[in-house]
Short mmCIF file of C-alpha atoms and ligand atoms in Angstrom, two decimals:
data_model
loop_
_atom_site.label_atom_id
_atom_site.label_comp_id
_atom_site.label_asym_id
_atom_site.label_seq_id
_atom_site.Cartn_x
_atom_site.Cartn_y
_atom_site.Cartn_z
CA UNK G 9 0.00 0.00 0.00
CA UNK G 10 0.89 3.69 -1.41
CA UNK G 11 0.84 5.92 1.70
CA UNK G 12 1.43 9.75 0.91
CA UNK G 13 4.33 10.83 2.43
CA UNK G 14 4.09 13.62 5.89
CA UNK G 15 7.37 15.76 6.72
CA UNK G 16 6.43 17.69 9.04
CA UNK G 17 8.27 20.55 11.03
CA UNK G 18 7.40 21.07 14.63
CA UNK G 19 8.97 24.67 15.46
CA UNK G 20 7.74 24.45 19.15
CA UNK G 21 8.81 28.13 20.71
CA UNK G 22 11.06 28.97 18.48
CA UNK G 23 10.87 32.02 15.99
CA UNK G 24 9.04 35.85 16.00
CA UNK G 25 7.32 37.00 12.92
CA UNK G 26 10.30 38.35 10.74
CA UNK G 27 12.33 35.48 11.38
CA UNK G 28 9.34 32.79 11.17
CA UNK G 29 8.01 34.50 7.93
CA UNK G 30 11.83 34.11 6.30
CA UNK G 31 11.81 30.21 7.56
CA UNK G 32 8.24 29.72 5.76
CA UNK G 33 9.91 31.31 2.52
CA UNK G 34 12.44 29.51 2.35
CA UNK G 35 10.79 25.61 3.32
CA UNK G 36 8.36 26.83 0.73
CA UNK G 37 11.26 27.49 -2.00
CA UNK G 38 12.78 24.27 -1.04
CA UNK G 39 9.78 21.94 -1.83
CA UNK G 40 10.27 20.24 -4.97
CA UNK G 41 6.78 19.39 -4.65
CA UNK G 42 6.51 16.25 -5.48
CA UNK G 43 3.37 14.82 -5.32
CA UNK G 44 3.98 11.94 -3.35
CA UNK G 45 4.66 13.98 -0.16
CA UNK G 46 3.22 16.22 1.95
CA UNK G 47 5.18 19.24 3.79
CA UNK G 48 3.48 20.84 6.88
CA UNK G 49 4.85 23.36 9.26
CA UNK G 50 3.66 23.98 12.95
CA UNK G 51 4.88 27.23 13.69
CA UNK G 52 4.05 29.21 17.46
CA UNK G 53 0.29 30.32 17.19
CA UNK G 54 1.21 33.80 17.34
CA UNK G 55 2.50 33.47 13.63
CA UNK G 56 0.24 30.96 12.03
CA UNK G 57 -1.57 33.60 10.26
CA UNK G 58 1.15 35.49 8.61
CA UNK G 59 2.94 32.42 8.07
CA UNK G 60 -0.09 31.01 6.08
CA UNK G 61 0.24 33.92 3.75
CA UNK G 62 3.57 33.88 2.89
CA UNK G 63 3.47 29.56 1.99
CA UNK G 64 0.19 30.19 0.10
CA UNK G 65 -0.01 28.65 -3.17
CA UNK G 66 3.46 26.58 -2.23
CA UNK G 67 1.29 23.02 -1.71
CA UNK G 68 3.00 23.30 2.28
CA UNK G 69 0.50 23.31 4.64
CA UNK G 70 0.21 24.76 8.17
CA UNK G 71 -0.65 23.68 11.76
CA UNK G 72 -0.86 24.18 15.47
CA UNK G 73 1.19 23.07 17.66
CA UNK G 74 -1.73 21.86 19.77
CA UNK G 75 -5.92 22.62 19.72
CA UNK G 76 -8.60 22.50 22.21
CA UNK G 77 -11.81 20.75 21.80
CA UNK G 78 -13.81 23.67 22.46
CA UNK G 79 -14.37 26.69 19.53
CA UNK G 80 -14.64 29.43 22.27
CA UNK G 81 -15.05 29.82 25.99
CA UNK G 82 -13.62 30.41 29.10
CA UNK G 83 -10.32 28.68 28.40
CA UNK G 84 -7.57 30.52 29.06
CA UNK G 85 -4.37 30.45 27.31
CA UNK G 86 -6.02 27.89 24.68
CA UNK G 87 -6.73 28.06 20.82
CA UNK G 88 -9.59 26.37 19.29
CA UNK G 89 -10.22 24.24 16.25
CA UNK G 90 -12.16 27.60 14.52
CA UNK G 91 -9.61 29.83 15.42
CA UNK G 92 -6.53 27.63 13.99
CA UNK G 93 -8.69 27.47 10.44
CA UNK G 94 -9.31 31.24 11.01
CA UNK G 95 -5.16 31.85 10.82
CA UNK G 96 -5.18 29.25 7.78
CA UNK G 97 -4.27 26.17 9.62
CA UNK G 98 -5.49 22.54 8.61
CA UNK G 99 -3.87 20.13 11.21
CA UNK G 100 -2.79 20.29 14.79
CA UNK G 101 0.36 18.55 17.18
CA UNK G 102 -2.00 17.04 19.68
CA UNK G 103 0.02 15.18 22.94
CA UNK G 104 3.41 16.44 22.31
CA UNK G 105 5.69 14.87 24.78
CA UNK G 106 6.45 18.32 25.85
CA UNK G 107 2.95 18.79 26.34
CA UNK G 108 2.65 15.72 28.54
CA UNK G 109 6.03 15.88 30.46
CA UNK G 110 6.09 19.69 31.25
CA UNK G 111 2.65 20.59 30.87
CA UNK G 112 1.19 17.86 32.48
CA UNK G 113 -1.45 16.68 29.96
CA UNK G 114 -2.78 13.56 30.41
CA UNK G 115 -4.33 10.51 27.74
CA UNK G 116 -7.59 11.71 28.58
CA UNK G 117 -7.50 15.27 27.62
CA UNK G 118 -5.15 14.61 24.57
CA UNK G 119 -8.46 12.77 23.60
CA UNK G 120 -10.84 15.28 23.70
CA UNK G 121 -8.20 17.40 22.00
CA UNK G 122 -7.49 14.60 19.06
CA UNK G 123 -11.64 14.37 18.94
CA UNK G 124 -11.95 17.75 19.07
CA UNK G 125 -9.55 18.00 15.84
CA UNK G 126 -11.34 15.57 13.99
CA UNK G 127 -14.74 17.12 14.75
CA UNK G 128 -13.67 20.23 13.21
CA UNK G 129 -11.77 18.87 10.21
CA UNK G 130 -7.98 19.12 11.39
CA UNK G 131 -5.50 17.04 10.56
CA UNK G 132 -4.74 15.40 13.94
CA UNK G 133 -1.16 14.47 14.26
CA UNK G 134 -1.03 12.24 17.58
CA UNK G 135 2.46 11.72 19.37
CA UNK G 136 2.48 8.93 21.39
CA UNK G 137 6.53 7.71 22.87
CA UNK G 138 7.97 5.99 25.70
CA UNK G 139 10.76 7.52 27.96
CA UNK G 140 14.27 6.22 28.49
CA UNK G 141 13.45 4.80 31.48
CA UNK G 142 10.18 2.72 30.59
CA UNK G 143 12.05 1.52 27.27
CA UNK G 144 15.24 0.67 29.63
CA UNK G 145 12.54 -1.46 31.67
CA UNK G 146 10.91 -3.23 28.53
CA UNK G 147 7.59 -1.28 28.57
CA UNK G 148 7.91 0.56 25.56
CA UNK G 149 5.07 -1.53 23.93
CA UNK G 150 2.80 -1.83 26.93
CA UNK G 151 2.58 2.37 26.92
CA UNK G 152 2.58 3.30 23.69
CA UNK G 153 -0.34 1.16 23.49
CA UNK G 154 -1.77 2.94 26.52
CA UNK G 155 -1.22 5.97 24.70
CA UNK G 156 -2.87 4.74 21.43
CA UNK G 157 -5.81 3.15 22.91
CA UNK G 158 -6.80 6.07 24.96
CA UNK G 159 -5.53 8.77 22.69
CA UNK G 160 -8.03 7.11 19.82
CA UNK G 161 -10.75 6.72 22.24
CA UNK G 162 -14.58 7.08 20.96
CA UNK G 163 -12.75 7.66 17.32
CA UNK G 164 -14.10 5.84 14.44
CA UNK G 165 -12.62 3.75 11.41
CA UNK G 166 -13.66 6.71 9.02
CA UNK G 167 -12.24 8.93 10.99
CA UNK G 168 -9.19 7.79 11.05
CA UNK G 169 -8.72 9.10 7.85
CA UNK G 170 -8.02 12.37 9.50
CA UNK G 171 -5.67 11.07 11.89
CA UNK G 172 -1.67 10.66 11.50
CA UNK G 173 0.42 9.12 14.46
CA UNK G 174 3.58 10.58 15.45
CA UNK G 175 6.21 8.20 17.01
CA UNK G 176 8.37 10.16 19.36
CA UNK G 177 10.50 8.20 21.76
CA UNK G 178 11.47 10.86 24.50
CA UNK G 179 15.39 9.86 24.74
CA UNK G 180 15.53 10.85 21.19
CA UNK G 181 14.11 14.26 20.85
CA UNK G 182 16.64 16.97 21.19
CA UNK G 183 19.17 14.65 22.55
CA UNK G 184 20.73 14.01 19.02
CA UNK G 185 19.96 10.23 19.59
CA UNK G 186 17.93 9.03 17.17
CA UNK G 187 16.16 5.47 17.16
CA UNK G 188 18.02 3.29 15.23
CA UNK G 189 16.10 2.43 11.60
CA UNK G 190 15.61 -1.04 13.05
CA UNK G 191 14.11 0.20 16.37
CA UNK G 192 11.96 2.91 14.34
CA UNK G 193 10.77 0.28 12.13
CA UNK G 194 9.75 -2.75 15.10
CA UNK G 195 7.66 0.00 16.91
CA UNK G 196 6.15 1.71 14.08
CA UNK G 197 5.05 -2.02 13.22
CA UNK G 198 3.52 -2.62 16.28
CA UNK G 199 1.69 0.65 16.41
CA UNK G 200 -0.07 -0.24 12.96
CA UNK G 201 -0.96 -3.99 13.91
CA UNK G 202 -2.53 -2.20 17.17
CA UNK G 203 -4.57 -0.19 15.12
CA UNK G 204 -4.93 -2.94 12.68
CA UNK G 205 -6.87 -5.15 15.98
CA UNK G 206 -8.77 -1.34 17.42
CA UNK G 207 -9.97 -1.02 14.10
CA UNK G 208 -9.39 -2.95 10.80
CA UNK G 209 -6.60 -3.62 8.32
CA UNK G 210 -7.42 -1.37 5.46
CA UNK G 211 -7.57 1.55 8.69
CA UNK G 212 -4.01 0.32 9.99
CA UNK G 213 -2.81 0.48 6.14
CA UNK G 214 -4.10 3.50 5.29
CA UNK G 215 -2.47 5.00 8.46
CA UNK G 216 0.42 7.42 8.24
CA UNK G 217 3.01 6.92 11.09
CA UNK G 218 5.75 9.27 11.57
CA UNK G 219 8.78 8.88 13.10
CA UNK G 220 10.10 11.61 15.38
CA UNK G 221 13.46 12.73 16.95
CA UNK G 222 16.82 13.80 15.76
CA UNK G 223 15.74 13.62 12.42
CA UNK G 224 18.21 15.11 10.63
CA UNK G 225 19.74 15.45 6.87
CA UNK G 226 22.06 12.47 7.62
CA UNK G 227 19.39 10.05 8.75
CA UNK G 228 16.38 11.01 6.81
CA UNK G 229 16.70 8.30 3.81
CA UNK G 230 17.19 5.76 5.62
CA UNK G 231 14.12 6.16 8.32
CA UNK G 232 12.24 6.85 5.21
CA UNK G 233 13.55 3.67 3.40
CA UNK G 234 11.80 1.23 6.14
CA UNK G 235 8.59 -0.15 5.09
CA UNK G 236 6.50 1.18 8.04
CA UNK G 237 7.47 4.61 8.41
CA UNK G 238 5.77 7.34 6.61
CA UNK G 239 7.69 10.28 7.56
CA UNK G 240 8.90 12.77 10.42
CA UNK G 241 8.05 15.22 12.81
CA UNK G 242 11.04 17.33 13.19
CA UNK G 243 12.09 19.62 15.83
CA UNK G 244 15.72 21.09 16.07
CA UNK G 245 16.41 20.56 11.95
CA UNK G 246 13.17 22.20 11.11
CA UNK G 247 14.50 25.51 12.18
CA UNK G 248 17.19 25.41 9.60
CA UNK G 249 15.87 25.80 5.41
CA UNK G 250 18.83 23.81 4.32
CA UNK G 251 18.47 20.57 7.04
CA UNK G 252 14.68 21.12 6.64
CA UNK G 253 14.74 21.22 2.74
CA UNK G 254 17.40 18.17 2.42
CA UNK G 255 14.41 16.28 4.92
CA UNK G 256 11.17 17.26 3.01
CA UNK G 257 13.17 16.16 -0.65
CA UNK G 258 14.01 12.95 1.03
CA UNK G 259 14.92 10.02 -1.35
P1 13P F 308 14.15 17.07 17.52
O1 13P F 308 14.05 16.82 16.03
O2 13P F 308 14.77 18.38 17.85
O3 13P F 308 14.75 15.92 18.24
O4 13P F 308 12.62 17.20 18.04
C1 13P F 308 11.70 16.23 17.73
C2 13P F 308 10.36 16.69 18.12
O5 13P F 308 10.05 16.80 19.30
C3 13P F 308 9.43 17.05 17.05
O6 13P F 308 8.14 17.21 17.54
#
């Protein structure tokens, strides 16, 4: 099975609008566009909009880096699923490790979140990953399917279709430590035979799974060379047009 590829650049806090608007010029100039890939960009909410402007036309596409179920309210310091289409976004980072580790969000809100996405026609890009510690122990598999299983909750087979899963493993992000391909590849292969028994096989084929930390010029092809992954989340080499545009023309 085809999948369409996802690169996808997670700037986290990083960038203001002169320097963000120059980053989104140049990913955008970079893209080949080739049309079996797909190039999105999370930039800091502050920017989406202006950032949406300046990729227009450039077939990269633009998300937050996380969304609320709600569309307004009393919810402070959040930004909902009509305000992220408002600044031109069509997908979301939902249950970011950073999100879970330093924020403190748990599988049950990252739920409502990844619902919420779906309900209002995001992309929903899920991050599920186990920490140093619980792979060192052996439990990588038991919680990422904790992770899966509750992040997916109350989601159906059809929606799924608006769903991509991020693999993250903790020890790798920022660390300069990536998973080895083999490691990349067992997981990502047990993630889509999990969905494959929540849901059904065409769902767990259809799925895009992206692999995510220390993704970086050097390692790119080969990640993107094993059968089960379907591209990357990047952090650090996002930040920089030539890493970034060496990862999104991947061979
Ligand atoms: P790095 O690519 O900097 O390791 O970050 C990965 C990440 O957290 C992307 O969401």
């Amino acid at each position: 099975m085809q999948r369409k590829a996802l690169i996808a650049g997670n700037w986290k806090m990083h960038t203001t609008l002169v320097d963000g608007c120059a980053l989104a010029t140049g990913v955008a100039k970079s893209f080949d566009g080739k049309d079996d890939r797909e190039v999105l960009i999370a930039p800091p909410f502050t920017i989406v909009s202006e950032v949406s402007h300046v990729i227009k036309d450039s077939g990269v596409i633009i998300g937050g880096q996380n969304v609320c179920w709600e569309t307004s309210g009393a919810f402070t310091g959040e930004i909902s699923p009509t305000m992220l289409h408002d600044a031109g976004a069509t997908a979301a980072i939902i249950g970011h490790s950073e999100r879970r580790q330093i924020f403190g969000e748990n599988d049950e809100m990252i739920n409502k979140r990844v619902r919420g996405a779906i309900k209002f026609k995001l992309l929903a890009v899920l991050c599920v990953g186990e920490t140093l510690e619980e792979r060192e122990s052996g439990n990588t598999f038991s919680v990422l399917e904790t992770q899966v299983r509750k992040g997916l909750d109350q989601v159906t087979a059809e929606e799924m279709k608006q769903v991509v899963i991020a693999y993250e493993p903790v020890w790798a992000i920022g660390t300069g430590k990536t998973a080895s391909k083999e490691q990349a590849q067992e997981t990502h292969a047990f993630i889509r035979g999990l969905i494959e028994n929540l849901f059904e096989k065409g769902v767990a084929e259809e799925l895009r799974i992206l692999y995510g930390g220390s993704v970086k010029p050097v390692n790119i092809d080969e990640l993107m060379a094993q059968p089960d992954i379907d591209g990357a989340l990047v952090g650090g080499a996002a930040l920089d047009v030539e890493s970034f545009g060496r990862i999104i023309n991947f061979k």
